[in-house]
Coordinates of N, CA and C in Angstrom, one line a residue:
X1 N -6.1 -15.9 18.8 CA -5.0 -15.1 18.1 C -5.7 -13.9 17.4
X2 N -4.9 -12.7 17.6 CA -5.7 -11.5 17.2 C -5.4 -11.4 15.7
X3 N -6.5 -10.4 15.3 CA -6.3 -10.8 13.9 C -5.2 -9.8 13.1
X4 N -4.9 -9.6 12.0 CA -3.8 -8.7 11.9 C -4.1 -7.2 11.3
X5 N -3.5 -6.9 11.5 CA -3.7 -5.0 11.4 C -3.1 -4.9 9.9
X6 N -4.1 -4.2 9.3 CA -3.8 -4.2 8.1 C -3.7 -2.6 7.1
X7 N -2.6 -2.1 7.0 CA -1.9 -1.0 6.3 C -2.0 -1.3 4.8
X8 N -2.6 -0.1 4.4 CA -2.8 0.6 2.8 C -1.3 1.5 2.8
X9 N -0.6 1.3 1.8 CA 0.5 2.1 1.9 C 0.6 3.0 0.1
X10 N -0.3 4.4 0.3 CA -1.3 4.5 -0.8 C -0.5 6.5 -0.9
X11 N -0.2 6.2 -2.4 CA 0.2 8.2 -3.0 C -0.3 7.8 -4.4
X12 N -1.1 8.5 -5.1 CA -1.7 8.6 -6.1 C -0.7 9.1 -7.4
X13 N 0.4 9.7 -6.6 CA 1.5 10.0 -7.6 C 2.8 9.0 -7.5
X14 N 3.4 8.6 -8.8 CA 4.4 7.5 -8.9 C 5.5 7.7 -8.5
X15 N 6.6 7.0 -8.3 CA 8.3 7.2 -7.7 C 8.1 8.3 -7.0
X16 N 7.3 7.9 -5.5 CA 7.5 8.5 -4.4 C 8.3 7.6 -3.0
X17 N 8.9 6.2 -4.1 CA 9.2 5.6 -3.1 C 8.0 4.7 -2.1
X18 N 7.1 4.3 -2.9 CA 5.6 4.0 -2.0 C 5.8 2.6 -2.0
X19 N 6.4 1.8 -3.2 CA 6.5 0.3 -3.8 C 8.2 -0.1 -2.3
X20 N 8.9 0.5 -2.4 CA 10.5 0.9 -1.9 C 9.9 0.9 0.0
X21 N 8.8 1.6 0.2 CA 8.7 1.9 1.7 C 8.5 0.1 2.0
X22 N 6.9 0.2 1.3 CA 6.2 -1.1 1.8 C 6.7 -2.4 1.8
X23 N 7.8 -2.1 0.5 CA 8.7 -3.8 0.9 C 9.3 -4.1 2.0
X24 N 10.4 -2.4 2.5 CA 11.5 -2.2 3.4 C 10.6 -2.5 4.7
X25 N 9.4 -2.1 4.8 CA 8.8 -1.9 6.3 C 8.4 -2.8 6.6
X26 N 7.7 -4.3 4.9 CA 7.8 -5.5 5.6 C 8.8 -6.4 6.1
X27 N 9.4 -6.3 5.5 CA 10.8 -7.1 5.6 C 11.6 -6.7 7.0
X28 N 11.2 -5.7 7.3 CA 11.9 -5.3 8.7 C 10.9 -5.9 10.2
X29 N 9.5 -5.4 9.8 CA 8.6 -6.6 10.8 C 8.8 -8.1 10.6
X30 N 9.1 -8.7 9.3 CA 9.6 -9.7 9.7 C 10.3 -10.1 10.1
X31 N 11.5 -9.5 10.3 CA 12.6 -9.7 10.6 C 13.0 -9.8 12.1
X32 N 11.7 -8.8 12.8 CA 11.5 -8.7 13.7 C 10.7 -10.1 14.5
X33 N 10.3 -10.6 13.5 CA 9.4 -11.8 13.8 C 7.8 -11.9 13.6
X34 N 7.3 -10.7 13.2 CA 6.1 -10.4 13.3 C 5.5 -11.2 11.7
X35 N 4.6 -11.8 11.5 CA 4.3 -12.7 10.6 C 3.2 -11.8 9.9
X36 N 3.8 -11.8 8.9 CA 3.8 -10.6 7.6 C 3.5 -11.1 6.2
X37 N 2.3 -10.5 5.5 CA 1.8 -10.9 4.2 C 1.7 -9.3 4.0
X38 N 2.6 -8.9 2.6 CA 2.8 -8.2 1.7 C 1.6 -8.2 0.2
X39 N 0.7 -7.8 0.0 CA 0.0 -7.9 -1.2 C 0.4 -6.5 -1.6
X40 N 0.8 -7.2 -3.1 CA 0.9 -6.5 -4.4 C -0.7 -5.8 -4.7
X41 N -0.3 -4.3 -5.1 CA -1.6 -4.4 -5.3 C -1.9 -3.3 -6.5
X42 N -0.3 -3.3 -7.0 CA 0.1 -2.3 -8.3 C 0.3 -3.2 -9.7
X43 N -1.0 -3.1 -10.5 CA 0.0 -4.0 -11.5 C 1.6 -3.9 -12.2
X44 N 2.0 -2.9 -11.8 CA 3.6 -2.7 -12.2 C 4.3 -3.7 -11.5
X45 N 3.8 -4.6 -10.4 CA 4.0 -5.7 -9.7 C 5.6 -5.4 -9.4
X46 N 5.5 -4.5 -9.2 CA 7.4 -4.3 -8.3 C 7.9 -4.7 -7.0
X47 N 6.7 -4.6 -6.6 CA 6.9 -5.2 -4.5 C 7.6 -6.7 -5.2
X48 N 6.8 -7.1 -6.1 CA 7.0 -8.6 -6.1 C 8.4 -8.9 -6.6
X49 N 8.8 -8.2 -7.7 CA 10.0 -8.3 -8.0 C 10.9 -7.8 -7.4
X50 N 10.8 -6.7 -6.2 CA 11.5 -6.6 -5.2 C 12.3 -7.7 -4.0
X51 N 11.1 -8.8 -3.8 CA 11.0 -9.7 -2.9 C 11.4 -11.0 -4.0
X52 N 11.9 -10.7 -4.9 CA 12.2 -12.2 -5.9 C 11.3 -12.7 -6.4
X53 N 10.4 -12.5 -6.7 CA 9.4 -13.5 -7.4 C 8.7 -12.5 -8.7
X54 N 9.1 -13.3 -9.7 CA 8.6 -12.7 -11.4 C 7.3 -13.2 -11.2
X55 N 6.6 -12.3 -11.0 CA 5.2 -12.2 -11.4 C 4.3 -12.3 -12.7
X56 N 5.1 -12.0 -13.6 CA 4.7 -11.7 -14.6 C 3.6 -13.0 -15.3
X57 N 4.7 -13.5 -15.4 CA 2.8 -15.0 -15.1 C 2.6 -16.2 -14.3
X58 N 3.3 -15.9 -13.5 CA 2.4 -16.1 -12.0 C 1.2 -16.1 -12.0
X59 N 0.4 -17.0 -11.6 CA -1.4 -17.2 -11.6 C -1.4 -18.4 -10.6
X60 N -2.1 -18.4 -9.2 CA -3.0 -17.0 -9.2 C -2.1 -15.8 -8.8
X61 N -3.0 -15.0 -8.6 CA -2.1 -13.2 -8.2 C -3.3 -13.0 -7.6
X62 N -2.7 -11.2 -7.3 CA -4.0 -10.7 -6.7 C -5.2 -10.1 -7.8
X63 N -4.9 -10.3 -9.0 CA -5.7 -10.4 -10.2 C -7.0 -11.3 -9.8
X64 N -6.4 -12.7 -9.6 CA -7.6 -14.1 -9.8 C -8.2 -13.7 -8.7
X65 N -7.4 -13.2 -7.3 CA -8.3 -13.4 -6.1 C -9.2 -11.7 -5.7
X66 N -8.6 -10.8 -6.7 CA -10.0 -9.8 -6.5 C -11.2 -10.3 -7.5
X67 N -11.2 -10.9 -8.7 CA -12.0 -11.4 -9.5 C -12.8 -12.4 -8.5
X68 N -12.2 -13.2 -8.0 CA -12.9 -14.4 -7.6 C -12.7 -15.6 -7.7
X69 N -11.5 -15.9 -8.5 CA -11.6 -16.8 -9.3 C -10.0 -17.9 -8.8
X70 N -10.0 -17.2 -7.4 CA -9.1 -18.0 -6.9 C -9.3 -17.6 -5.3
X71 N -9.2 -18.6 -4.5 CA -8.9 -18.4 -3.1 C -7.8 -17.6 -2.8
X72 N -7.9 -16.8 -1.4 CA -6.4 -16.1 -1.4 C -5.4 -16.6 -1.2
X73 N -5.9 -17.6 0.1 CA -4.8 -18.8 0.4 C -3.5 -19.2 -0.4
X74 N -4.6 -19.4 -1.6 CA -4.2 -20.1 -2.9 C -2.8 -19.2 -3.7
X75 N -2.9 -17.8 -3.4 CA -2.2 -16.9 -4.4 C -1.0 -16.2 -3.4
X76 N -0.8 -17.3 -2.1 CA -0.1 -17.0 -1.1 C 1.5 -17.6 -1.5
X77 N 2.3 -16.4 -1.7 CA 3.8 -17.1 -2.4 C 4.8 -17.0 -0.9
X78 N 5.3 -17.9 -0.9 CA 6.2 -17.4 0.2 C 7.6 -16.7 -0.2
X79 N 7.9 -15.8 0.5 CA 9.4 -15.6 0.5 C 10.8 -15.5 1.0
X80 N 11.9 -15.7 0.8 CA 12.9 -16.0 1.2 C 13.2 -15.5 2.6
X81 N 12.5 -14.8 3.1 CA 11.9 -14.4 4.5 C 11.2 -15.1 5.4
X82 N 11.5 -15.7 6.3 CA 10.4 -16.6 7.0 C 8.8 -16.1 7.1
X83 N 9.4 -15.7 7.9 CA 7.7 -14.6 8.4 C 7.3 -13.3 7.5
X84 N 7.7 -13.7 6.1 CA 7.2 -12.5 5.3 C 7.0 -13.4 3.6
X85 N 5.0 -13.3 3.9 CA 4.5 -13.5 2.8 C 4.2 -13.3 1.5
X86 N 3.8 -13.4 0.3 CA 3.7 -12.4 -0.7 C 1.7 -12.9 -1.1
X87 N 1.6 -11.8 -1.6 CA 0.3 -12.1 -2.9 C 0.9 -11.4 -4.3
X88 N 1.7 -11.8 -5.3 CA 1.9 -11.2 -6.3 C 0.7 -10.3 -6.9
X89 N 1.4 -9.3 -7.8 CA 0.8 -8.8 -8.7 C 1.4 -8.6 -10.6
X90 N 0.8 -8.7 -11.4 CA 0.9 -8.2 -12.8 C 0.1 -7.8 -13.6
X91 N 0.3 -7.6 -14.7 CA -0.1 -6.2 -15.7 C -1.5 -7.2 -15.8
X92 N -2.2 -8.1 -15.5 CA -3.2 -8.5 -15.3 C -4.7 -8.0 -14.5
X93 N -3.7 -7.3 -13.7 CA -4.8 -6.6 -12.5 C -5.2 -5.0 -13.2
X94 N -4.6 -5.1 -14.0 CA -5.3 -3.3 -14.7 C -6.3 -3.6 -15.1
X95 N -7.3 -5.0 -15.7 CA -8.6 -5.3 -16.4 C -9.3 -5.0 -15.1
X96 N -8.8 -5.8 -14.1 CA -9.6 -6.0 -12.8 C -10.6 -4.7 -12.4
X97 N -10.5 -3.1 -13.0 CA -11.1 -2.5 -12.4 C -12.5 -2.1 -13.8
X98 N -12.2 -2.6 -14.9 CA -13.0 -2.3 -15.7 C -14.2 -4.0 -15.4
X99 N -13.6 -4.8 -15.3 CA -14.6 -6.5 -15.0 C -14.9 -5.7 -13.7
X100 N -14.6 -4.9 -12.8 CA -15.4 -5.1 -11.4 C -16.5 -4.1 -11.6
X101 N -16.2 -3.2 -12.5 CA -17.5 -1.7 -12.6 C -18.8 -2.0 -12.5
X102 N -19.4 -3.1 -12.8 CA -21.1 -3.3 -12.6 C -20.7 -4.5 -10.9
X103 N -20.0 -4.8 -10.4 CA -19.9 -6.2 -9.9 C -20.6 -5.2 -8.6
X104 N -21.5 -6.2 -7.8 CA -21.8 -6.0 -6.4 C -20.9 -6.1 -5.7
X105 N -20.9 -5.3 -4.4 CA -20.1 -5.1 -3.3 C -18.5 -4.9 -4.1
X106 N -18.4 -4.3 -5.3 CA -17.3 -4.2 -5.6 C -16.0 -3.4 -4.8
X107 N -16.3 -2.7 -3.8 CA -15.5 -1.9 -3.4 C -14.9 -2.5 -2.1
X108 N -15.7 -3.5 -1.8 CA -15.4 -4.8 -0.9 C -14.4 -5.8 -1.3
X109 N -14.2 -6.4 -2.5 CA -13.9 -7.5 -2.8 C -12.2 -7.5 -2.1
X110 N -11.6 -6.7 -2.0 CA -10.0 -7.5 -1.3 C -10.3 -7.4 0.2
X111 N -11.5 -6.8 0.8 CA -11.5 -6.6 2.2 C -12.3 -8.2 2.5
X112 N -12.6 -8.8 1.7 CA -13.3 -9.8 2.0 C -12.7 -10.9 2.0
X113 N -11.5 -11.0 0.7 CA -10.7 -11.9 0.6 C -9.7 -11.5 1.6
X114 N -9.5 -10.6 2.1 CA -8.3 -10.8 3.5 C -8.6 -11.3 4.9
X115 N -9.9 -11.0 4.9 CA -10.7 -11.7 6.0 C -10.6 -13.2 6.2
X116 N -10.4 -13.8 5.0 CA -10.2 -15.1 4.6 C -8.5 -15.4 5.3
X117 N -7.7 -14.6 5.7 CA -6.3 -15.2 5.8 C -5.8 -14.4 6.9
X118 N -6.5 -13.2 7.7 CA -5.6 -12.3 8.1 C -5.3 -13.4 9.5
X119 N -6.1 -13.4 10.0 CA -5.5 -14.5 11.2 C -4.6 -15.2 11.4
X120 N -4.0 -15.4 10.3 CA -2.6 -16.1 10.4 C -1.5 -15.3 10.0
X121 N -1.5 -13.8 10.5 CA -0.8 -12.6 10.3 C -0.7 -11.8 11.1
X122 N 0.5 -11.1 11.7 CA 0.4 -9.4 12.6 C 0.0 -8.8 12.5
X123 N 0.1 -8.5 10.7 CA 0.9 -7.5 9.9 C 0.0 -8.0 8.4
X124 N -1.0 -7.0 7.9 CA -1.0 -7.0 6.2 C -0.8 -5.3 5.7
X125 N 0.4 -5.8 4.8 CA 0.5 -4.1 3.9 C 0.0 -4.4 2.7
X126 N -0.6 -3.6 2.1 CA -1.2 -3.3 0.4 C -0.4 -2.5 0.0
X127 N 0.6 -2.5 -1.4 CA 1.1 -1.6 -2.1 C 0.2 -1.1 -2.9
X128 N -0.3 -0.2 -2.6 CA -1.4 0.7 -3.5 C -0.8 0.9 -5.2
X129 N -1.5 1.1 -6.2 CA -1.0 1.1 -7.3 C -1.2 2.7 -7.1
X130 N -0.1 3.9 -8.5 CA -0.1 5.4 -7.9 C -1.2 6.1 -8.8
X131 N -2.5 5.6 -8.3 CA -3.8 6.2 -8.6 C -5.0 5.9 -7.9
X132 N -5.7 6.5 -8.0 CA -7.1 7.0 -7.0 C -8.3 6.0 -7.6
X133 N -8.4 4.9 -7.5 CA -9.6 4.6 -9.0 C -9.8 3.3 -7.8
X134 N -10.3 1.9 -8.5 CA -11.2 1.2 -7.6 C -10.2 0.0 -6.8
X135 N -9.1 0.2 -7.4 CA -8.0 -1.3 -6.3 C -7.8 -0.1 -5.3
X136 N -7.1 1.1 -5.3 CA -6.6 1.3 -4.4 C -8.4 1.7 -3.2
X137 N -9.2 2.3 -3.8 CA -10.6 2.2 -3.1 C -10.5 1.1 -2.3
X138 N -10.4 -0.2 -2.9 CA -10.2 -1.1 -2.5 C -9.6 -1.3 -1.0
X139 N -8.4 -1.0 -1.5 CA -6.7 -1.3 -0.5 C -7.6 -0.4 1.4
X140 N -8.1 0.9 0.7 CA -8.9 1.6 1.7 C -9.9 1.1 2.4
X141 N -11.0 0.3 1.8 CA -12.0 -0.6 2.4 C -11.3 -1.6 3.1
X142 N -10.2 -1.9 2.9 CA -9.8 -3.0 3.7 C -8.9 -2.8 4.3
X143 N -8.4 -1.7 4.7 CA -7.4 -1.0 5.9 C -7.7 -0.4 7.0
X144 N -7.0 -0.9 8.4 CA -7.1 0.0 9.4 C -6.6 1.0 8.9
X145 N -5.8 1.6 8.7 CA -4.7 2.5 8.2 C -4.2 2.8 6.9
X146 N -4.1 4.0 6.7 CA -3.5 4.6 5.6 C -2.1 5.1 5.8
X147 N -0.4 4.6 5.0 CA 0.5 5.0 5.5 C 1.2 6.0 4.1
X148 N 1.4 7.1 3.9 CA 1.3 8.1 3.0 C 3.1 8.3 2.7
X149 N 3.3 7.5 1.8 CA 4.9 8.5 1.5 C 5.0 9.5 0.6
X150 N 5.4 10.4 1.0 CA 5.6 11.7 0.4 C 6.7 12.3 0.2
X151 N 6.9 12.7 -1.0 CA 8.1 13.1 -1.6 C 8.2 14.8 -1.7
X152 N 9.2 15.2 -0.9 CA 9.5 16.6 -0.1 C 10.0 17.3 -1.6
X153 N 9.1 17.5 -2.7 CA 9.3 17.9 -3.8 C 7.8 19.4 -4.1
X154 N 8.3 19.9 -5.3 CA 6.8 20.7 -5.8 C 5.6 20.0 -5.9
X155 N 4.3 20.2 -5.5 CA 2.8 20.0 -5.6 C 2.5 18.9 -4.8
X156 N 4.2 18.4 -4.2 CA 3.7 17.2 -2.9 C 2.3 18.0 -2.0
X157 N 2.3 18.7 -1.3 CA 1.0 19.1 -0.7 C -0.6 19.1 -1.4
X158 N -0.1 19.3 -2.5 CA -1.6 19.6 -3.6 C -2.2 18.1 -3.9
X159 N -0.6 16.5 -4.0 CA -1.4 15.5 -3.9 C -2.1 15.2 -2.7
X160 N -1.3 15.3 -1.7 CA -1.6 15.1 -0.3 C -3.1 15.1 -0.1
X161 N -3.2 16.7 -0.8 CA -5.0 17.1 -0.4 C -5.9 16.4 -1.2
X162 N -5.0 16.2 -2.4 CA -6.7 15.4 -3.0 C -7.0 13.7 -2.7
X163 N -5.3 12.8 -2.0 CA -5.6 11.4 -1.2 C -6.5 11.8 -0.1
X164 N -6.3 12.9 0.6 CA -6.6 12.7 1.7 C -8.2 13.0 1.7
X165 N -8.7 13.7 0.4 CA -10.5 14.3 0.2 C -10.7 12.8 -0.1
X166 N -10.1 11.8 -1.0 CA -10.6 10.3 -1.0 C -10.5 9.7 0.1
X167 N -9.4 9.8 0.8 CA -9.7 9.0 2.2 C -10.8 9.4 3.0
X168 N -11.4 10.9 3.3 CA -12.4 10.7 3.9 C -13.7 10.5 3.2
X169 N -13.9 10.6 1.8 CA -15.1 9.9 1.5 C -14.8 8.5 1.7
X170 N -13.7 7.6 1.5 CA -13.8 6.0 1.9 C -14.5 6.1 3.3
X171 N -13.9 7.1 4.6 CA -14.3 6.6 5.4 C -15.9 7.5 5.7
X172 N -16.5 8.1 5.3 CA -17.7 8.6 5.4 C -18.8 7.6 4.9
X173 N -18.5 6.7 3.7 CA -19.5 5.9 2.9 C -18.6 4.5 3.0
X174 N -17.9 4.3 2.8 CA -17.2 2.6 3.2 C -16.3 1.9 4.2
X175 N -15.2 2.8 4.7 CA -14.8 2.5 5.9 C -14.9 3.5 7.0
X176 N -15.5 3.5 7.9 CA -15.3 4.6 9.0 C -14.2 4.2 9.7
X177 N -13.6 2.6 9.8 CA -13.0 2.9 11.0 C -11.5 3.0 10.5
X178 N -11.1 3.7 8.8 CA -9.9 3.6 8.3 C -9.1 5.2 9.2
X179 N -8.0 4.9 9.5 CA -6.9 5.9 10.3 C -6.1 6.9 9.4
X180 N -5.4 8.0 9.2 CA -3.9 8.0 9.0 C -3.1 7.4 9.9
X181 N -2.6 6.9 9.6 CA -1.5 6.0 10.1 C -0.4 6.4 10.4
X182 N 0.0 8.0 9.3 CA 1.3 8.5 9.0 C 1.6 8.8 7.7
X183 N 2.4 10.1 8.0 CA 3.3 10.6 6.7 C 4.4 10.2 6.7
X184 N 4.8 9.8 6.0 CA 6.5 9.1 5.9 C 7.2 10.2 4.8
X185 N 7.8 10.8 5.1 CA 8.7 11.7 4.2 C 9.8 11.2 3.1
X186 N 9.7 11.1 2.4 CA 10.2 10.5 1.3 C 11.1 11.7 0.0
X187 N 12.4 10.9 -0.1 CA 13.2 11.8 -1.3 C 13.7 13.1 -0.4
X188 N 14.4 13.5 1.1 CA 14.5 14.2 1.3 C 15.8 14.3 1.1
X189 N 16.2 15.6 0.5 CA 17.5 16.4 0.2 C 17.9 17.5 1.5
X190 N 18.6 17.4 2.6 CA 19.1 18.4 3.6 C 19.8 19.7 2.8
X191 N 20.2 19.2 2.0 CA 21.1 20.5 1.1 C 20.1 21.2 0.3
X192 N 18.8 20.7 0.3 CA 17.8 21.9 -0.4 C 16.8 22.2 0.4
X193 N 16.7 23.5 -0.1 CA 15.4 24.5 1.0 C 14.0 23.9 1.0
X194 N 13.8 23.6 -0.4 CA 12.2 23.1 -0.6 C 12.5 21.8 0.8
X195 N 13.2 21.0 0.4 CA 12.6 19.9 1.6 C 12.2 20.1 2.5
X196 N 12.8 20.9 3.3 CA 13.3 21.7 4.2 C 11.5 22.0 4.8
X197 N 11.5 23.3 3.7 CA 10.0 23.8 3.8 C 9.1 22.7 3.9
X198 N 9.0 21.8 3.1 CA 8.3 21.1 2.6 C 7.4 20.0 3.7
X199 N 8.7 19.6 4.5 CA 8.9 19.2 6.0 C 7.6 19.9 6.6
X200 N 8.4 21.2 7.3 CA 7.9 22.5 7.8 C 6.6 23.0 7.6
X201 N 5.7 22.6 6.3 CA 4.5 22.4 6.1 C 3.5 21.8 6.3
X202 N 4.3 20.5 6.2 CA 3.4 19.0 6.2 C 3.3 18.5 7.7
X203 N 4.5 18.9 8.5 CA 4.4 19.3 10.1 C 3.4 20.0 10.5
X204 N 3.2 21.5 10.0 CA 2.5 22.1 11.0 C 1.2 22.0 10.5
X205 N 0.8 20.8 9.2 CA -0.6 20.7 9.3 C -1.2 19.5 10.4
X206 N 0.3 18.5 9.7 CA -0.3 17.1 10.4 C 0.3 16.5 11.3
X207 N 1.0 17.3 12.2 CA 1.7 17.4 13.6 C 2.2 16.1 13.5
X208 N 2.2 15.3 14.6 CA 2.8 13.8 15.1 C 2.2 13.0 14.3
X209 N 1.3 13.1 13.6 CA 0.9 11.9 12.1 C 2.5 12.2 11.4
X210 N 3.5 13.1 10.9 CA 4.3 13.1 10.3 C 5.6 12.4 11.1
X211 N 5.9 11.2 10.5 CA 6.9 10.1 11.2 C 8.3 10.9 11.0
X212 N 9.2 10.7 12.3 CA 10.1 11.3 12.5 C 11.3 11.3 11.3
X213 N 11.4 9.8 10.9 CA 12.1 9.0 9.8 C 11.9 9.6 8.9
X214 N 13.0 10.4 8.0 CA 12.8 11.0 6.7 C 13.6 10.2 6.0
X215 N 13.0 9.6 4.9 CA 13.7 8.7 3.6 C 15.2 9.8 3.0
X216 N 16.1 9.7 2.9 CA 16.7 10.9 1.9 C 16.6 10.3 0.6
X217 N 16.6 11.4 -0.6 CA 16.7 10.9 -2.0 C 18.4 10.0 -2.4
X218 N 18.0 9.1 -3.1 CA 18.4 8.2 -3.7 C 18.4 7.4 -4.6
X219 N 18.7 7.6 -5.5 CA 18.7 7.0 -7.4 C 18.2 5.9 -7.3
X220 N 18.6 4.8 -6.3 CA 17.8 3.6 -6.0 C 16.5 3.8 -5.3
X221 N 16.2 4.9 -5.0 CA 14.6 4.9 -4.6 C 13.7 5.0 -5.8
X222 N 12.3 4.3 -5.9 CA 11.6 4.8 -6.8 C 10.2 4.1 -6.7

């Protein structure tokens, strides 16, 4: 059994709809049948309360199992989904990057504990938390793929450029074999120009990486 392909779903900027994509996109491969583990990997832990489960103190999370101090197996919640797993997250995992700063192979530690479980998966997504620092490093080491939602607003291009100067130092010094995956367009308004442009830009840099599917804005996105 092959082992599962595993998606970073990673914007360094917040309410771009990043937490909103990665629930919807697992819940739809499950649904599809494809057997699916979702890790939390934002301590705002919203994937998790998205999917029903109060994380808030929940133990283990993916707190104990980047620490160490729990198997992943162990921090594996199921949810009301057949084929769609959880690893919670909470406001626990914000210490996790200050305890890892001396730790060896720190920029390893979730690609190691997924090793431990992917096999019994299609499908693993990381909800990246919306910053650049050592979990989402992390979410990168341990992804085939990077899946980018981007919100068709001002200085969306200017984040764009500075995830994408971290994605290739991940893959120049820690992962080489990490992909774009895809731009997912996110918060698009038809009735306004900037989207419009915004589109029109992000197209003619990153041609067919930009997924056909544009999110439109909505109050419940975030």
């Amino acid at each position: 059994m092959a082992d599962a392909r595993i998606i970073a779903l990673s914007n360094q900027k917040g309410g771009v709809g990043k937490t909103t994509s990665a629930v919807n996109i697992a819940a739809s491969l499950a649904a599809a049948e494809y057997r699916v583990l979702l890790v939390d990997f934002d301590p705002q832990g919203n994937a998790s309360s998205a999917l029903g489960v109060e994380a808030r103190n929940i133990k283990p999370s993916s707190y104990e199992m980047l620490i160490q101090e729990a198997e992943p197996v162990d921090c594996i919640v199921k949810t009301e989904l057949s084929c769609l797993d959880l690893i919670p997250a909470n406001q626990e995992l914000i210490g996790a990057e200050i305890e890892l700063v001396s730790a060896l192979g720190r920029e390893h530690r979730l690609k190691d504990a997924l090793s431990l479980v992917k096999h019994n998966y299609d499908y693993i997504l990381i909800d990246c938390p919306p910053a650049l620092g050592l979990l989402t490093v992390n979410a990168l080491v341990a992804a085939h793929g990077i899946l980018v939602p981007l919100q068709c607003e001002y200085f969306a291009l200017e984040g764009l450029s500075q995830l994408m100067k971290t994605v290739e130092l991940v893959k120049k010094f820690l992962n080489p074999n990490l992909d774009l995956e895809g731009i997912l367009l996110t918060m698009f308004d038809r009735r306004n120009n900037l989207s419009h442009q915004v589109e029109v830009d992000v197209r003619e840099h990153f041609k067919d990486l930009v997924l056909s599917t544009r999110i439109p804005r909505n109050v419940k996105l975030g």
